[in-house]
Amino acid sequence: AIAGFQPLHRGEILLREQRVSSPGYTLAPEKRRVGMVFQDYALFPHMNVCHNICFGLRNLDNAQKRRVSDEMLEIVGLTGMGKRYIHELSGGQQQRVALARALAPRPDLVLLDEPFSNLDVVMRERLSFEVRQILKQQHTTGVMVTHDQHEAFAVGDQIGVMDDGRLLQRDTAYNLYHSPENRFVADFIGQGVFIRGTLIRPDTVKTEIGVIRGDRAYDLPTGSQVELLLRPDDIVLDEQGELTARVTQRAFKGAEILYTLEVRPGLELLSLIPSHHDYPIGAQVRIRLAPDHMVAFPVGQQGAA
């Protein structure tokens, strides 16, 4: 719909404060100044890199097209590769060519449809930072669709969480993680465990593993039953900690290890611990709860408390 290929049934879309879509009205795609980077890049294999980049530049002569192509290749870090064909490029290079083609007409907006999904993890992380930097340098707004939270966090200034066609929350990555507005967003973003508790003061919850005081007050009656979100970074290894837990699972992540810790029968927490602390499954560890940002929701409700 943003690109102009689907009509709107409700609402409206504005680009640079100009209406481009509303019920009964759709500005033609070619008049919108919107670029597109597809999931499979959609590059033409029979054309070289230069011709791919210049494909949409129909009002320029050949010399002007070459100048634009050279400029775009320099921007995306592929200087001197204009005469190569697509099959001669790596996946990361193809992704850069697709971005260069989208930027060549100087669009007001670039749409990116899961642009890194065909790349390996290392290249995906590297290019996500590069794409963000390029869009910033070109002063171009980008809208990216992704199912990968890490990509969204790396690229987006603002991130929207959608479920079943509904936008549940749009915010910074920091606020989505630390101040989710509803239980779905809290559960979807990052990792964590919900435990039941009783609100004994507006900023304090009593749980089976201790009393937890947070940094915000909830407008709920005293005695309300709530679900409290504890993330892996809220559970801290501490030899003087008030809780003893048993390691039931572990996942090595380089600098850290993600441990699953059984605190009580049927109650497990997640904890990220520096990997120089190497605990085997079955080991007993001492931990303490240190939630910097308390997140709680009324039991049985999806809305934020």
Tab-separated table of C-alpha atoms in Angstrom:
chain	number	residue	atom	x	y	z
A	1	ALA	CA	0.000	0.000	0.000
A	2	ILE	CA	2.844	2.427	0.760
A	3	ALA	CA	4.370	1.764	-2.661
A	4	GLY	CA	0.972	2.221	-4.333
A	5	PHE	CA	0.308	-1.322	-5.520
A	6	GLN	CA	-2.566	-1.992	-3.097
A	7	PRO	CA	-5.537	0.337	-2.492
A	8	LEU	CA	-6.483	1.478	0.990
A	9	HIS	CA	-9.841	0.599	2.532
A	10	ARG	CA	-9.361	2.772	5.635
A	11	GLY	CA	-7.088	5.578	6.735
A	12	GLU	CA	-4.614	7.426	4.558
A	13	ILE	CA	-0.909	7.492	3.664
A	14	LEU	CA	1.047	10.727	3.469
A	15	LEU	CA	4.567	11.178	2.098
A	16	ARG	CA	6.203	14.511	2.871
A	17	GLU	CA	2.794	15.697	4.096
A	18	GLN	CA	1.224	14.924	0.705
A	19	ARG	CA	-1.659	12.435	0.546
A	20	VAL	CA	-0.782	9.522	-1.732
A	21	SER	CA	-3.412	6.958	-0.693
A	22	SER	CA	-6.873	7.009	0.848
A	23	PRO	CA	-10.106	5.089	0.201
A	24	GLY	CA	-10.970	5.733	-3.442
A	25	TYR	CA	-7.673	7.464	-4.253
A	26	THR	CA	-4.282	5.950	-5.104
A	27	LEU	CA	-1.409	7.970	-6.522
A	28	ALA	CA	0.402	5.941	-9.195
A	29	PRO	CA	3.505	4.107	-7.881
A	30	GLU	CA	5.839	5.829	-10.359
A	31	LYS	CA	4.814	9.241	-8.999
A	32	ARG	CA	5.532	8.468	-5.344
A	33	ARG	CA	9.336	8.621	-5.252
A	34	VAL	CA	9.499	5.357	-3.321
A	35	GLY	CA	12.406	2.909	-3.711
A	36	MET	CA	12.206	-0.803	-2.976
A	37	VAL	CA	14.707	-3.443	-1.845
A	38	PHE	CA	13.185	-6.892	-2.249
A	39	GLN	CA	13.856	-10.000	-0.177
A	40	ASP	CA	15.466	-11.762	-3.162
A	41	TYR	CA	16.992	-8.453	-4.452
A	42	ALA	CA	15.226	-8.858	-7.885
A	43	LEU	CA	18.390	-7.972	-9.819
A	44	PHE	CA	18.587	-8.623	-13.562
A	45	PRO	CA	21.162	-11.373	-14.260
A	46	HIS	CA	21.612	-10.381	-17.931
A	47	MET	CA	22.643	-6.845	-16.964
A	48	ASN	CA	25.845	-5.714	-15.331
A	49	VAL	CA	25.874	-3.847	-12.027
A	50	CYS	CA	25.855	-0.410	-13.642
A	51	HIS	CA	22.840	-1.206	-15.810
A	52	ASN	CA	20.977	-2.677	-12.836
A	53	ILE	CA	21.517	0.483	-10.819
A	54	CYS	CA	20.446	2.723	-13.697
A	55	PHE	CA	17.394	0.692	-14.685
A	56	GLY	CA	14.901	3.217	-13.287
A	57	LEU	CA	16.722	6.354	-14.497
A	58	ARG	CA	14.813	6.842	-17.719
A	59	ASN	CA	15.148	10.621	-18.025
A	60	LEU	CA	18.957	10.710	-17.966
A	61	ASP	CA	21.434	10.315	-20.805
A	62	ASN	CA	24.136	7.648	-20.676
A	63	ALA	CA	26.802	9.959	-19.258
A	64	GLN	CA	24.489	11.078	-16.464
A	65	LYS	CA	23.560	7.470	-15.711
A	66	ARG	CA	27.218	6.504	-15.418
A	67	ARG	CA	27.823	9.356	-12.980
A	68	VAL	CA	24.865	8.279	-10.849
A	69	SER	CA	26.003	4.646	-10.976
A	70	ASP	CA	29.547	5.551	-9.940
A	71	GLU	CA	28.223	7.698	-7.087
A	72	MET	CA	25.904	4.949	-5.827
A	73	LEU	CA	28.651	2.330	-6.012
A	74	GLU	CA	30.915	4.560	-3.951
A	75	ILE	CA	28.154	5.077	-1.370
A	76	VAL	CA	27.545	1.327	-0.940
A	77	GLY	CA	31.237	0.426	-0.977
A	78	LEU	CA	31.448	-1.205	-4.423
A	79	THR	CA	33.573	1.329	-6.289
A	80	GLY	CA	34.849	0.014	-9.622
A	81	MET	CA	32.461	-2.948	-9.830
A	82	GLY	CA	29.990	-1.465	-12.304
A	83	LYS	CA	30.929	-3.822	-15.158
A	84	ARG	CA	30.536	-7.023	-13.167
A	85	TYR	CA	27.513	-9.258	-13.609
A	86	ILE	CA	25.272	-10.379	-10.776
A	87	HIS	CA	26.526	-13.976	-10.722
A	88	GLU	CA	30.028	-12.641	-10.045
A	89	LEU	CA	28.948	-11.035	-6.768
A	90	SER	CA	28.572	-12.416	-3.263
A	91	GLY	CA	25.234	-12.262	-1.474
A	92	GLY	CA	26.329	-9.219	0.497
A	93	GLN	CA	27.466	-7.432	-2.668
A	94	GLN	CA	24.167	-8.209	-4.387
A	95	GLN	CA	22.339	-6.718	-1.422
A	96	ARG	CA	24.386	-3.531	-1.765
A	97	VAL	CA	23.602	-3.324	-5.488
A	98	ALA	CA	19.892	-3.677	-4.722
A	99	LEU	CA	20.169	-0.826	-2.218
A	100	ALA	CA	22.124	1.297	-4.713
A	101	ARG	CA	19.406	0.756	-7.337
A	102	ALA	CA	16.726	1.797	-4.848
A	103	LEU	CA	18.654	4.966	-3.915
A	104	ALA	CA	19.637	5.981	-7.451
A	105	PRO	CA	16.410	7.908	-8.287
A	106	ARG	CA	16.774	9.917	-5.027
A	107	PRO	CA	13.587	8.575	-3.421
A	108	ASP	CA	11.841	10.177	-0.474
A	109	LEU	CA	11.316	6.739	1.050
A	110	VAL	CA	12.920	3.299	0.699
A	111	LEU	CA	10.975	0.131	1.514
A	112	LEU	CA	13.042	-2.884	2.575
A	113	ASP	CA	11.352	-6.300	2.562
A	114	GLU	CA	13.434	-8.593	4.818
A	115	PRO	CA	16.579	-7.516	2.934
A	116	PHE	CA	19.025	-9.627	4.970
A	117	SER	CA	17.122	-12.918	5.186
A	118	ASN	CA	19.263	-14.654	2.538
A	119	LEU	CA	22.561	-13.827	4.252
A	120	ASP	CA	24.523	-15.637	6.942
A	121	VAL	CA	24.398	-14.327	10.514
A	122	VAL	CA	27.728	-12.463	10.439
A	123	MET	CA	27.000	-10.740	7.109
A	124	ARG	CA	23.449	-9.956	8.213
A	125	GLU	CA	24.664	-8.114	11.292
A	126	ARG	CA	27.354	-6.248	9.389
A	127	LEU	CA	25.051	-5.115	6.580
A	128	SER	CA	22.266	-4.060	8.908
A	129	PHE	CA	24.610	-1.465	10.411
A	130	GLU	CA	25.860	-0.445	6.953
A	131	VAL	CA	22.353	0.036	5.556
A	132	ARG	CA	21.396	2.203	8.517
A	133	GLN	CA	24.519	4.316	8.023
A	134	ILE	CA	23.894	4.711	4.279
A	135	LEU	CA	20.273	5.764	4.760
A	136	LYS	CA	21.358	8.279	7.404
A	137	GLN	CA	24.056	9.707	5.133
A	138	GLN	CA	21.560	10.075	2.279
A	139	HIS	CA	18.913	11.601	4.571
A	140	THR	CA	16.487	8.975	3.309
A	141	THR	CA	13.705	7.464	5.386
A	142	GLY	CA	13.479	3.683	5.318
A	143	VAL	CA	10.653	1.338	6.289
A	144	MET	CA	11.846	-2.235	6.828
A	145	VAL	CA	9.798	-5.386	7.341
A	146	THR	CA	11.588	-8.069	9.351
A	147	HIS	CA	10.836	-10.975	11.660
A	148	ASP	CA	14.290	-10.646	13.246
A	149	GLN	CA	14.296	-8.471	16.369
A	150	HIS	CA	18.059	-7.988	16.246
A	151	GLU	CA	17.794	-6.546	12.721
A	152	ALA	CA	15.021	-4.216	13.811
A	153	PHE	CA	17.034	-3.058	16.834
A	154	ALA	CA	20.144	-2.494	14.708
A	155	VAL	CA	18.448	-0.537	11.910
A	156	GLY	CA	15.400	1.234	13.297
A	157	ASP	CA	15.055	4.563	15.080
A	158	GLN	CA	11.404	3.644	15.607
A	159	ILE	CA	10.136	0.050	15.651
A	160	GLY	CA	6.541	-1.082	15.272
A	161	VAL	CA	5.372	-4.424	16.673
A	162	MET	CA	2.453	-5.878	14.718
A	163	ASP	CA	0.195	-8.839	15.439
A	164	ASP	CA	-2.566	-10.032	13.126
A	165	GLY	CA	-2.475	-6.788	11.152
A	166	ARG	CA	-2.650	-4.532	14.218
A	167	LEU	CA	0.086	-2.143	15.302
A	168	LEU	CA	0.440	-2.834	19.031
A	169	GLN	CA	3.263	-0.427	19.850
A	170	ARG	CA	5.648	1.875	18.001
A	171	ASP	CA	8.619	3.100	19.975
A	172	THR	CA	12.393	3.007	20.329
A	173	ALA	CA	14.082	-0.343	20.843
A	174	TYR	CA	14.931	0.693	24.413
A	175	ASN	CA	11.326	1.475	25.310
A	176	LEU	CA	9.954	-1.632	23.615
A	177	TYR	CA	12.316	-3.733	25.710
A	178	HIS	CA	12.043	-1.924	29.043
A	179	SER	CA	8.540	-0.386	28.851
A	180	PRO	CA	6.300	-2.631	26.712
A	181	GLU	CA	2.708	-1.399	26.629
A	182	ASN	CA	1.054	-4.812	26.654
A	183	ARG	CA	1.816	-8.416	27.438
A	184	PHE	CA	2.177	-9.480	23.806
A	185	VAL	CA	4.946	-6.942	23.181
A	186	ALA	CA	6.636	-7.857	26.467
A	187	ASP	CA	6.597	-11.551	25.567
A	188	PHE	CA	7.589	-10.981	21.937
A	189	ILE	CA	10.524	-8.630	22.504
A	190	GLY	CA	13.618	-10.253	23.935
A	191	GLN	CA	13.498	-13.204	26.301
A	192	GLY	CA	12.027	-13.545	29.733
A	193	VAL	CA	9.787	-15.400	32.159
A	194	PHE	CA	6.486	-14.257	33.675
A	195	ILE	CA	5.858	-15.068	37.335
A	196	ARG	CA	2.690	-14.463	39.344
A	197	GLY	CA	2.679	-11.983	42.196
A	198	THR	CA	0.579	-9.683	44.368
A	199	LEU	CA	0.813	-5.904	44.229
A	200	ILE	CA	1.446	-4.863	47.842
A	201	ARG	CA	2.328	-1.245	46.994
A	202	PRO	CA	2.026	0.673	43.703
A	203	ASP	CA	5.710	-0.027	42.942
A	204	THR	CA	6.184	-3.346	44.773
A	205	VAL	CA	5.198	-6.929	43.947
A	206	LYS	CA	5.361	-9.892	46.321
A	207	THR	CA	6.220	-13.167	44.564
A	208	GLU	CA	7.061	-16.697	45.654
A	209	ILE	CA	10.761	-15.913	45.210
A	210	GLY	CA	10.799	-12.594	47.009
A	211	VAL	CA	9.515	-9.039	47.174
A	212	ILE	CA	10.476	-6.968	44.135
A	213	ARG	CA	10.391	-3.182	44.095
A	214	GLY	CA	10.539	-1.430	40.751
A	215	ASP	CA	11.058	2.017	39.295
A	216	ARG	CA	7.433	2.725	38.390
A	217	ALA	CA	4.078	2.822	40.172
A	218	TYR	CA	1.073	0.913	38.837
A	219	ASP	CA	-2.416	2.357	39.031
A	220	LEU	CA	-3.975	-0.834	40.391
A	221	PRO	CA	-5.675	-1.642	43.698
A	222	THR	CA	-3.472	-3.060	46.439
A	223	GLY	CA	-3.767	-6.839	46.384
A	224	SER	CA	-4.149	-7.058	42.599
A	225	GLN	CA	-2.778	-10.220	41.024
A	226	VAL	CA	-0.176	-9.423	38.385
A	227	GLU	CA	2.281	-11.147	36.085
A	228	LEU	CA	5.816	-9.844	36.534
A	229	LEU	CA	8.312	-10.061	33.671
A	230	LEU	CA	11.850	-11.097	34.620
A	231	ARG	CA	14.402	-10.915	31.821
A	232	PRO	CA	17.785	-12.692	31.709
A	233	ASP	CA	19.602	-9.463	32.601
A	234	ASP	CA	17.422	-9.126	35.729
A	235	ILE	CA	18.901	-12.313	37.232
A	236	VAL	CA	22.415	-11.659	38.546
A	237	LEU	CA	25.024	-14.176	39.694
A	238	ASP	CA	25.910	-13.330	43.311
A	239	GLU	CA	27.663	-15.568	45.852
A	240	GLN	CA	25.767	-13.701	48.572
A	241	GLY	CA	22.482	-13.890	46.680
A	242	GLU	CA	19.257	-14.692	48.469
A	243	LEU	CA	18.259	-17.469	46.051
A	244	THR	CA	19.808	-20.820	45.179
A	245	ALA	CA	19.127	-22.203	41.703
A	246	ARG	CA	20.056	-25.305	39.734
A	247	VAL	CA	21.318	-25.126	36.144
A	248	THR	CA	18.953	-27.127	33.901
A	249	GLN	CA	19.986	-25.812	30.454
A	250	ARG	CA	22.723	-23.628	28.995
A	251	ALA	CA	23.381	-21.974	25.644
A	252	PHE	CA	26.854	-20.602	24.899
A	253	LYS	CA	26.708	-17.173	23.220
A	254	GLY	CA	30.361	-16.168	23.150
A	255	ALA	CA	30.878	-13.460	25.762
A	256	GLU	CA	27.900	-14.769	27.729
A	257	ILE	CA	26.089	-17.997	28.499
A	258	LEU	CA	22.302	-18.083	28.700
A	259	TYR	CA	21.393	-20.321	31.631
A	260	THR	CA	18.020	-21.798	32.485
A	261	LEU	CA	17.865	-21.920	36.279
A	262	GLU	CA	15.384	-23.889	38.362
A	263	VAL	CA	14.584	-21.883	41.482
A	264	ARG	CA	11.608	-23.928	42.649
A	265	PRO	CA	9.994	-27.091	41.252
A	266	GLY	CA	8.106	-25.852	38.199
A	267	LEU	CA	9.662	-22.366	38.251
A	268	GLU	CA	12.606	-21.609	35.976
A	269	LEU	CA	14.297	-18.293	35.258
A	270	LEU	CA	16.688	-17.244	32.494
A	271	SER	CA	20.003	-15.579	33.265
A	272	LEU	CA	22.793	-14.161	31.089
A	273	ILE	CA	26.095	-14.721	32.864
A	274	PRO	CA	29.599	-13.832	31.565
A	275	SER	CA	31.082	-16.929	29.946
A	276	HIS	CA	34.165	-16.992	32.175
A	277	HIS	CA	31.691	-18.378	34.734
A	278	ASP	CA	31.228	-21.839	33.229
A	279	TYR	CA	28.626	-23.847	35.123
A	280	PRO	CA	27.657	-27.371	34.020
A	281	ILE	CA	24.101	-28.643	33.975
A	282	GLY	CA	23.146	-29.642	37.501
A	283	ALA	CA	25.372	-27.057	39.190
A	284	GLN	CA	24.003	-25.017	42.096
A	285	VAL	CA	24.459	-21.231	41.876
A	286	ARG	CA	23.503	-18.266	44.035
A	287	ILE	CA	21.565	-15.465	42.375
A	288	ARG	CA	19.747	-12.268	43.226
A	289	LEU	CA	16.956	-10.383	41.507
A	290	ALA	CA	17.966	-6.983	40.134
A	291	PRO	CA	15.231	-5.705	37.800
A	292	ASP	CA	16.140	-2.125	36.876
A	293	HIS	CA	12.795	-1.655	35.125
A	294	MET	CA	9.832	-3.504	36.585
A	295	VAL	CA	7.264	-4.641	34.018
A	296	ALA	CA	3.977	-6.076	35.263
A	297	PHE	CA	0.536	-6.742	33.813
A	298	PRO	CA	-2.796	-7.638	35.434
A	299	VAL	CA	-3.406	-11.386	35.370
A	300	GLY	CA	-5.623	-12.331	32.442
A	301	GLN	CA	-5.272	-8.996	30.639
A	302	GLN	CA	-3.253	-8.109	27.554
A	303	GLY	CA	-3.104	-4.377	28.233
A	304	ALA	CA	-0.360	-2.764	30.286
A	305	ALA	CA	-0.952	-2.260	33.968
